[in-house]
Short mmCIF file of C-alpha atoms in Angstrom, two decimals:
data_model
loop_
_atom_site.label_atom_id
_atom_site.label_comp_id
_atom_site.label_asym_id
_atom_site.label_seq_id
_atom_site.Cartn_x
_atom_site.Cartn_y
_atom_site.Cartn_z
CA MET N 19 0.00 0.00 0.00
CA ALA N 20 1.41 3.40 -1.00
CA ASN N 21 -0.14 6.59 0.34
CA LEU N 22 -0.60 9.30 -2.29
CA LEU N 23 -1.50 12.93 -1.69
CA TRP N 24 -2.35 15.23 -4.62
CA LEU N 25 -2.53 19.02 -4.25
CA GLN N 26 -3.04 21.86 -6.69
CA GLY N 27 -1.36 25.27 -6.72
CA GLY N 28 -1.73 27.80 -9.53
CA ALA N 29 -3.61 25.33 -11.69
CA CYS N 30 -6.51 25.00 -14.11
CA SER N 31 -7.17 21.37 -13.10
CA GLY N 32 -6.32 20.27 -16.63
CA ASN N 33 -3.91 17.63 -15.41
CA THR N 34 -6.49 16.28 -12.99
CA MET N 35 -8.97 16.02 -15.86
CA SER N 36 -6.34 14.24 -17.91
CA PHE N 37 -5.45 11.90 -15.03
CA LEU N 38 -9.08 10.93 -14.52
CA ASN N 39 -9.24 9.88 -18.18
CA ALA N 40 -6.31 7.49 -17.89
CA GLU N 41 -6.82 4.06 -19.41
CA GLU N 42 -3.64 2.03 -19.09
CA PRO N 43 -3.78 1.90 -16.15
CA SER N 44 -6.84 3.88 -15.16
CA ALA N 45 -7.16 5.99 -12.02
CA CYS N 46 -9.33 3.23 -10.51
CA ASP N 47 -6.72 0.60 -11.39
CA LEU N 48 -4.24 2.51 -9.24
CA VAL N 49 -6.41 1.83 -6.22
CA THR N 50 -7.76 -1.64 -6.97
CA ASP N 51 -4.79 -3.26 -8.69
CA PHE N 52 -1.69 -1.37 -7.64
CA GLY N 53 -2.32 -0.66 -4.00
CA ILE N 54 -2.31 3.12 -4.11
CA ASN N 55 -4.24 4.74 -1.31
CA VAL N 56 -5.33 8.23 -2.29
CA LEU N 57 -5.16 10.17 0.97
CA TRP N 58 -6.70 13.24 -0.63
CA HIS N 59 -7.17 14.76 -4.05
CA PRO N 60 -8.97 18.06 -4.84
CA SER N 61 -11.49 16.34 -7.13
CA LEU N 62 -11.73 12.97 -5.37
CA GLY N 63 -11.20 13.67 -1.69
CA LEU N 64 -14.20 13.37 0.62
CA GLU N 65 -12.77 15.49 3.43
CA LEU N 66 -13.33 19.21 3.69
CA GLY N 67 -11.83 22.08 5.69
CA ASP N 68 -10.18 21.11 8.97
CA ASN N 69 -10.27 17.41 8.10
CA VAL N 70 -8.12 18.05 5.03
CA LYS N 71 -5.78 20.18 7.09
CA GLN N 72 -5.41 17.37 9.61
CA ILE N 73 -4.38 14.95 6.85
CA LEU N 74 -1.71 17.38 5.69
CA LEU N 75 -0.44 17.93 9.23
CA ASP N 76 -0.34 14.18 9.88
CA CYS N 77 1.68 13.67 6.70
CA ILE N 78 4.16 16.33 7.78
CA SER N 79 4.48 14.96 11.31
CA GLY N 80 4.93 11.41 10.06
CA LYS N 81 1.78 10.12 11.69
CA ILE N 82 0.67 9.19 8.19
CA GLN N 83 3.42 7.92 5.95
CA LEU N 84 3.46 10.03 2.80
CA ASP N 85 4.81 7.85 0.00
CA ILE N 86 3.96 9.96 -3.03
CA PHE N 87 3.30 13.69 -3.04
CA VAL N 88 1.85 14.81 -6.36
CA PHE N 89 1.69 18.51 -7.15
CA GLU N 90 -0.22 20.10 -10.00
CA GLY N 91 0.02 23.81 -10.85
CA THR N 92 2.59 26.44 -10.12
CA VAL N 93 3.96 27.38 -6.75
CA VAL N 94 2.61 30.92 -6.37
CA ASN N 95 4.86 33.38 -4.55
CA ALA N 96 2.93 36.61 -5.07
CA PRO N 97 2.56 39.10 -3.61
CA ASN N 98 6.13 39.96 -2.79
CA GLY N 99 7.22 36.42 -2.07
CA THR N 100 4.55 35.76 0.55
CA GLY N 101 2.48 33.27 -1.46
CA ASN N 102 -0.71 34.77 -0.08
CA TRP N 103 -2.37 34.80 -3.49
CA ASN N 104 -2.70 31.04 -3.19
CA ARG N 105 -3.69 30.11 0.34
CA PHE N 106 -4.89 26.65 1.30
CA CYS N 107 -6.01 25.33 4.68
CA GLY N 108 -5.10 28.56 6.40
CA ARG N 109 -1.63 29.21 5.02
CA PRO N 110 0.20 29.85 1.74
CA MET N 111 0.25 26.75 -0.45
CA LYS N 112 3.98 27.21 -0.99
CA ASP N 113 4.56 26.45 2.70
CA TRP N 114 2.54 23.24 2.47
CA VAL N 115 4.51 22.28 -0.63
CA LYS N 116 7.84 22.74 1.14
CA GLU N 117 6.90 20.73 4.22
CA LEU N 118 5.06 17.97 2.38
CA SER N 119 7.93 17.59 -0.09
CA ASP N 120 10.34 17.19 2.80
CA ALA N 121 8.09 14.53 4.30
CA ALA N 122 7.45 12.52 1.13
CA GLN N 123 9.29 9.49 -0.14
CA PHE N 124 8.70 10.67 -3.71
CA VAL N 125 7.61 14.00 -5.16
CA VAL N 126 6.00 14.07 -8.59
CA ALA N 127 5.27 17.30 -10.50
CA ILE N 128 2.44 16.92 -12.99
CA GLY N 129 2.05 19.29 -15.94
CA ASP N 130 4.04 22.28 -17.13
CA CYS N 131 2.99 24.56 -14.32
CA ALA N 132 4.30 22.28 -11.58
CA THR N 133 7.42 21.32 -13.51
CA TRP N 134 8.66 24.71 -14.73
CA GLY N 135 6.00 27.33 -14.35
CA GLY N 136 4.12 26.92 -17.61
CA ILE N 137 1.75 29.62 -18.79
CA PRO N 138 1.35 31.38 -15.39
CA ALA N 139 5.12 31.97 -15.28
CA THR N 140 5.11 33.63 -18.70
CA ALA N 141 6.46 37.18 -18.57
CA PRO N 142 5.60 39.34 -16.73
CA ASN N 143 4.63 36.50 -14.37
CA PRO N 144 2.37 38.53 -12.09
CA SER N 145 1.74 35.60 -9.76
CA GLU N 146 5.51 35.12 -9.25
CA SER N 147 4.95 31.52 -10.22
CA VAL N 148 7.67 28.88 -10.32
CA GLY N 149 7.77 25.14 -10.78
CA LEU N 150 8.83 22.77 -8.03
CA GLN N 151 12.48 22.58 -9.12
CA PHE N 152 12.66 24.74 -12.25
CA LEU N 153 11.60 28.12 -13.52
CA LYS N 154 11.45 27.51 -17.23
CA ARG N 155 14.92 26.18 -18.07
CA ALA N 156 16.62 27.51 -14.95
CA PRO N 157 17.13 24.97 -12.14
CA GLY N 158 15.97 25.97 -8.68
CA GLY N 159 12.27 26.63 -8.59
CA SER N 160 10.45 26.47 -5.30
CA LEU N 161 12.34 23.63 -3.66
CA GLY N 162 15.84 24.53 -4.85
CA THR N 163 18.42 22.62 -6.87
CA SER N 164 19.64 20.46 -3.98
CA PHE N 165 16.22 19.09 -3.06
CA LYS N 166 15.86 15.35 -2.93
CA SER N 167 12.90 13.49 -1.53
CA LYS N 168 13.35 10.92 1.22
CA ALA N 169 13.90 8.18 -1.34
CA GLY N 170 16.83 10.17 -2.73
CA LEU N 171 15.30 11.31 -6.01
CA PRO N 172 14.74 14.88 -7.16
CA VAL N 173 11.23 15.87 -8.17
CA ILE N 174 10.05 13.58 -10.96
CA ASN N 175 8.81 15.94 -13.67
CA ILE N 176 5.97 14.85 -15.95
CA PRO N 177 5.37 17.92 -18.13
CA GLY N 178 2.66 18.62 -20.68
CA CYS N 179 -0.29 20.92 -20.97
CA PRO N 180 -1.80 18.68 -19.88
CA ALA N 181 0.38 15.65 -19.30
CA HIS N 182 -0.91 12.55 -21.06
CA PRO N 183 -2.93 10.52 -18.53
CA ASP N 184 -0.96 7.34 -19.10
CA TRP N 185 2.37 9.08 -18.50
CA VAL N 186 1.00 10.02 -15.09
CA THR N 187 -0.50 6.70 -14.06
CA GLN N 188 2.39 4.63 -15.39
CA ILE N 189 4.93 6.64 -13.43
CA LEU N 190 2.77 6.50 -10.30
CA VAL N 191 2.52 2.73 -10.64
CA ALA N 192 6.29 2.42 -11.09
CA VAL N 193 6.89 4.43 -7.93
CA ALA N 194 4.16 2.74 -5.90
CA SER N 195 5.28 -0.73 -6.88
CA GLY N 196 8.86 -0.17 -5.80
CA ARG N 197 10.33 0.24 -9.29
CA ALA N 198 11.37 3.87 -8.95
CA GLY N 199 14.96 2.66 -9.21
CA ASP N 200 14.24 1.69 -12.81
CA LEU N 201 13.35 5.27 -13.71
CA THR N 202 16.05 7.27 -15.41
CA LEU N 203 15.54 10.99 -15.64
CA ASP N 204 16.86 13.45 -18.23
CA GLU N 205 18.46 16.82 -17.50
CA PHE N 206 15.00 18.25 -16.77
CA GLN N 207 14.12 15.35 -14.50
CA ARG N 208 11.67 13.91 -17.00
CA PRO N 209 11.43 10.10 -17.21
CA LYS N 210 13.53 9.15 -20.22
CA THR N 211 11.16 6.36 -21.15
CA PHE N 212 8.69 9.01 -22.27
CA PHE N 213 10.79 12.05 -23.07
CA THR N 214 13.73 10.85 -25.15
CA SER N 215 11.96 10.49 -28.49
CA PHE N 216 10.30 13.39 -30.24
CA THR N 217 6.69 14.30 -30.85
CA GLN N 218 7.57 13.77 -34.50
CA THR N 219 8.46 10.14 -33.76
CA GLY N 220 5.51 8.25 -35.18
CA CYS N 221 3.91 11.30 -36.78
CA THR N 222 1.82 10.33 -39.79
CA ARG N 223 3.14 13.39 -41.63
CA ASN N 224 6.75 12.28 -41.59
CA MET N 225 6.75 11.57 -45.31
CA HIS N 226 5.68 15.14 -45.96
CA PHE N 227 8.40 16.35 -43.62
CA ALA N 228 10.92 14.26 -45.54
CA TYR N 229 9.89 15.63 -48.93
CA LYS N 230 9.44 19.18 -47.66
CA VAL N 231 5.78 19.52 -48.50
CA SER N 232 4.06 22.03 -46.27
CA ALA N 233 0.54 22.07 -44.87
CA THR N 234 -0.90 25.51 -45.39
CA ALA N 235 -4.04 25.33 -43.23
CA PHE N 236 -5.20 23.63 -40.05
CA GLY N 237 -6.91 20.31 -40.48
CA GLN N 238 -5.28 19.52 -43.82
CA ARG N 239 -4.27 15.90 -43.94
CA LYS N 240 -1.63 16.57 -46.57
CA GLY N 241 1.64 18.28 -45.71
CA CYS N 242 3.91 18.84 -42.75
CA LEU N 243 2.91 21.34 -40.08
CA PHE N 244 6.50 22.30 -39.23
CA TYR N 245 7.32 24.48 -42.21
CA ASP N 246 4.63 27.08 -41.96
CA LEU N 247 2.22 26.48 -39.10
CA GLY N 248 4.64 26.54 -36.20
CA CYS N 249 4.67 22.81 -35.36
CA ARG N 250 7.38 22.04 -32.80
CA GLY N 251 7.20 18.26 -33.26
CA PRO N 252 10.77 17.91 -34.58
CA MET N 253 12.30 19.53 -31.48
CA THR N 254 9.89 18.58 -28.71
CA HIS N 255 10.51 15.58 -26.50
CA SER N 256 7.28 13.67 -25.97
CA PRO N 257 5.71 10.37 -27.03
CA CYS N 258 2.48 11.99 -28.29
CA ASN N 259 2.62 10.01 -31.52
CA ARG N 260 3.66 6.77 -29.80
CA ILE N 261 1.23 6.80 -26.89
CA LEU N 262 -1.78 8.27 -28.62
CA TRP N 263 -4.31 10.55 -27.02
CA ASN N 264 -7.64 8.89 -26.38
CA ARG N 265 -5.84 5.83 -27.76
CA GLN N 266 -6.41 7.04 -31.30
CA SER N 267 -5.04 10.43 -32.20
CA SER N 268 -2.62 13.27 -31.56
CA LYS N 269 -2.46 16.97 -32.35
CA THR N 270 -0.46 16.47 -35.52
CA ARG N 271 -2.64 13.59 -36.69
CA ALA N 272 -5.62 15.89 -36.38
CA GLY N 273 -3.93 18.66 -38.36
CA MET N 274 -2.98 20.77 -35.36
CA PRO N 275 0.64 21.84 -34.82
CA CYS N 276 2.49 20.56 -31.77
CA LEU N 277 2.92 23.48 -29.38
CA GLY N 278 5.99 22.04 -27.67
CA CYS N 279 4.20 21.82 -24.34
CA THR N 280 6.59 19.33 -22.75
CA GLU N 281 9.56 21.68 -23.06
CA PRO N 282 10.54 24.23 -20.40
CA GLU N 283 10.11 27.25 -22.68
CA PHE N 284 6.43 26.55 -23.32
CA PRO N 285 4.59 28.76 -24.20
CA PHE N 286 7.25 29.96 -26.59
CA PHE N 287 8.13 33.59 -27.32
CA ASP N 288 6.06 34.67 -24.32
CA LEU N 289 2.97 34.35 -26.51
CA ALA N 290 3.88 37.54 -28.41
CA PRO N 291 1.38 38.28 -31.20
CA GLY N 292 2.19 36.43 -34.41
CA THR N 293 4.28 33.75 -32.73
CA VAL N 294 1.59 31.15 -32.17
CA PHE N 295 0.80 28.74 -34.99
CA LYS N 296 3.38 30.39 -37.23
CA THR N 297 6.86 29.03 -37.87
CA GLN N 298 9.26 31.76 -36.84
CA THR N 299 11.82 32.48 -39.53
CA VAL N 300 14.76 34.77 -40.13
CA MET N 301 14.92 35.75 -43.80
CA GLY N 302 12.85 32.72 -44.68
CA VAL N 303 14.89 30.20 -42.67
CA PRO N 304 13.33 28.66 -39.53
CA LYS N 305 14.58 30.19 -36.30
CA ASP N 306 14.25 26.88 -34.49
CA MET N 307 15.65 23.97 -36.47
CA PRO N 308 14.76 20.32 -35.93
CA ALA N 309 16.88 19.07 -33.01
CA GLY N 310 20.49 18.51 -34.01
CA VAL N 311 20.21 20.08 -37.49
CA ASP N 312 22.20 23.19 -38.51
CA LYS N 313 21.22 25.77 -41.10
CA THR N 314 23.66 24.65 -43.77
CA GLY N 315 22.61 21.04 -43.45
CA TYR N 316 18.97 22.04 -43.45
CA VAL N 317 19.29 24.03 -46.68
CA LYS N 318 21.16 21.18 -48.37
CA LEU N 319 18.64 18.63 -47.15
CA THR N 320 15.77 20.74 -48.44
CA ALA N 321 17.30 21.10 -51.88
CA ALA N 322 17.89 17.35 -52.11
CA ALA N 323 14.45 16.47 -50.75
CA LYS N 324 12.64 18.81 -53.11
CA ALA N 325 14.58 17.45 -56.06
CA ALA N 326 13.75 13.89 -55.06
CA ALA N 327 10.13 14.40 -54.02
CA PRO N 328 7.72 12.03 -55.76
CA ALA N 329 4.54 13.37 -57.32
CA TRP N 330 2.30 11.69 -54.76
CA ALA N 331 3.89 13.70 -51.98
CA GLU N 332 2.17 16.79 -53.37
CA LYS N 333 -1.26 15.23 -53.50
CA ASP N 334 -3.82 14.69 -50.80
CA ILE N 335 -3.48 10.93 -50.72
CA PHE N 336 -6.09 10.68 -48.00
CA VAL N 337 -8.88 11.81 -50.33
CA VAL N 338 -9.83 9.29 -53.01
CA MET P 4 -7.26 25.24 -62.39
CA SER P 5 -6.96 22.98 -65.46
CA ALA P 6 -3.59 22.14 -66.98
CA ALA P 7 -4.38 24.39 -69.94
CA ASP P 8 -5.31 27.29 -67.66
CA THR P 9 -2.17 26.71 -65.61
CA ASN P 10 0.02 26.79 -68.69
CA GLU P 11 -1.70 29.89 -69.95
CA THR P 12 -1.21 31.67 -66.63
CA LEU P 13 2.42 30.58 -66.41
CA ASP P 14 3.00 31.91 -69.90
CA LYS P 15 1.38 35.19 -68.96
CA ILE P 16 3.54 35.56 -65.85
CA THR P 17 6.67 34.67 -67.83
CA LYS P 18 5.90 37.43 -70.29
CA LEU P 19 5.14 39.97 -67.60
CA LEU P 20 8.42 39.32 -65.79
CA ALA P 21 10.42 39.19 -69.01
CA GLY P 22 8.80 42.44 -70.04
CA GLY P 23 10.30 44.18 -67.02
CA LEU P 24 7.36 44.25 -64.62
CA LYS P 25 8.56 46.27 -61.63
CA THR P 26 7.95 44.16 -58.51
CA ARG P 27 8.72 44.84 -54.85
CA THR P 28 11.86 42.83 -54.28
CA GLU P 29 12.96 45.18 -51.51
CA GLY P 30 11.52 44.81 -48.04
CA ILE P 31 12.14 41.08 -47.61
CA PRO P 32 10.19 40.19 -44.47
CA GLU P 33 12.57 39.51 -41.60
CA THR P 34 9.88 38.71 -39.05
CA GLU P 35 6.56 36.93 -39.04
CA LYS P 36 4.88 40.28 -38.45
CA GLU P 37 6.34 41.68 -41.65
CA PHE P 38 5.52 38.46 -43.46
CA GLY P 39 1.95 38.71 -42.21
CA GLU P 40 1.65 42.31 -43.40
CA ILE P 41 2.53 41.26 -46.95
CA LEU P 42 -0.01 38.46 -46.74
CA ASN P 43 -2.62 40.98 -45.65
CA GLU P 44 -1.83 43.12 -48.70
CA LEU P 45 -2.24 40.07 -50.93
CA ARG P 46 -5.54 39.14 -49.31
CA ALA P 47 -6.90 42.57 -50.16
CA LEU P 48 -6.40 41.95 -53.89
CA ALA P 49 -9.11 40.72 -56.23
CA PRO P 50 -8.63 36.96 -56.75
CA ASP P 51 -7.83 37.43 -60.43
CA ASP P 52 -5.37 40.30 -59.93
CA LEU P 53 -2.36 38.39 -61.20
CA GLU P 54 -0.16 41.42 -61.73
CA GLY P 55 -0.90 42.65 -58.21
CA LYS P 56 0.22 39.32 -56.78
CA LEU P 57 3.47 39.45 -58.70
CA VAL P 58 4.19 43.03 -57.67
CA ILE P 59 3.39 42.65 -53.97
CA GLY P 60 5.03 39.20 -53.83
CA GLY P 61 8.20 40.67 -55.32
CA PHE P 62 8.59 38.05 -58.05
CA ILE P 63 11.73 37.88 -60.17
CA ASN P 64 12.48 35.43 -62.97
CA HIS P 65 15.89 34.35 -61.70
CA PRO P 66 17.44 33.16 -58.40
CA TYR P 67 17.99 35.73 -55.68
CA GLY P 68 21.12 36.87 -53.87
CA GLU P 69 24.52 35.39 -53.23
CA GLU P 70 23.05 32.12 -52.06
CA GLN P 71 20.94 31.87 -55.20
CA TYR P 72 17.65 31.29 -53.41
CA ARG P 73 14.92 30.11 -55.76
CA CYS P 74 11.40 28.73 -55.77
CA MET P 75 12.75 25.21 -56.21
CA GLU P 76 13.77 25.04 -52.54
CA CYS P 77 10.85 27.05 -51.15
CA MET P 78 8.42 25.32 -48.79
CA TYR P 79 5.45 26.43 -50.83
CA TYR P 80 6.74 25.17 -54.16
CA LEU P 81 5.21 21.98 -55.51
CA VAL P 82 7.87 20.56 -57.79
CA HIS P 83 5.73 18.36 -59.98
CA ARG P 84 2.95 20.88 -60.46
CA LYS P 85 5.39 23.82 -60.78
CA TRP P 86 3.01 25.59 -58.44
CA CYS P 87 3.28 28.03 -55.54
CA ASP P 88 1.01 26.55 -52.85
CA LEU P 89 0.98 29.61 -50.59
CA PRO P 90 -2.79 30.26 -50.53
CA GLU P 91 -2.37 34.02 -50.91
CA LEU P 92 -0.36 33.54 -54.12
CA ALA P 93 -1.51 30.22 -55.62
CA VAL P 94 0.12 30.74 -59.00
CA PRO P 95 2.17 28.58 -61.37
CA VAL P 96 5.88 29.37 -61.12
CA GLU P 97 9.17 28.21 -62.59
CA PRO P 98 11.71 26.56 -60.27
CA ASP P 99 14.39 29.19 -60.92
CA TRP P 100 12.21 32.12 -59.97
CA TRP P 101 12.05 33.68 -56.53
CA CYS P 102 9.80 35.99 -54.52
CA ARG P 103 10.18 37.77 -51.21
CA LEU P 104 7.80 35.37 -49.45
CA TRP P 105 10.33 32.60 -50.00
CA ARG P 106 10.87 30.36 -47.00
CA ILE P 107 12.64 27.11 -46.54
#
């Protein structure tokens, strides 16, 4: 039996909604098949008011063993570092986060906001939001770079806006079933099993990427979304086209550009007008290249690909 | 557009450019904002205003600049159709031409 506590800071509940839609395993499977005891969750917990507070205090004191502390949303520090804009059970949430993280065997940050600040931390960041151990790409965050939970791991970051439900439940099962030692984390403390490949890996538009044929409107089934519509699939680490959403689709499969929501910089360019859904270029050349590709190589590759492109690559082969 | 119409339009454009049509090759958009402003100008044209598209698009009938940029490598160019697939332009083009909306 592993005790799990889930709290929300500066959050929209999107990751909770995602979590509750998990299928392999489902949220119910966590309880019935994998021995996870949900101490409290904002959408599932039965306790209210002082009873919730008592659970938190018992976790901090050790009266209740806290095995997994899950946090969703940013840690809010406004105004002026006090955290009073986000109070919970009579005190700033950031204070609960600090003490519960110190008490927990494992700490798991769910979603971009909890991992590195996400949209609330976008400039000018009026809520003074940070993630648990990062603010965007900068290490530190609310708990500091040296933080390790009782089990000796830093915060396990599962980013996304929202995170895919199965990323969440599969990591929780691994931790709850004593296989946390099998997890390897990347430089941003994301489980490598999910965040080593790219969103582009498994994308159905890869042949259009290869032959440099661009989609020019949302929803088109022909063409690659990278060249014109701002798709960040070639440089975003996520398994969105390997572990499909709703078991059947993904943004790019539906004709919607990847927004890069598992990367620390999300949302990119501070959401300045004209930067969303538009590939940013300098004199016609993409500002952000596919990971590991330089400009010279990209130009050469494009010339070769265009010269070699077969006629079918220019047609909508999905319409017959 | 039928193949015959496409050929006719391509021939017309070829003649216009060869005849010295003055197009706006200056003001290559450096940012998406500038790119978007040119698109807005194009959207304001009548759909059949071919000359307007060429002028605002900044078409030339040869590669551009030291690096010899040309339609052939542009994202919007469909090699087999010899067609510019940028919706605001949507015109037949030759691979060795170039315009200021070129992107790779």
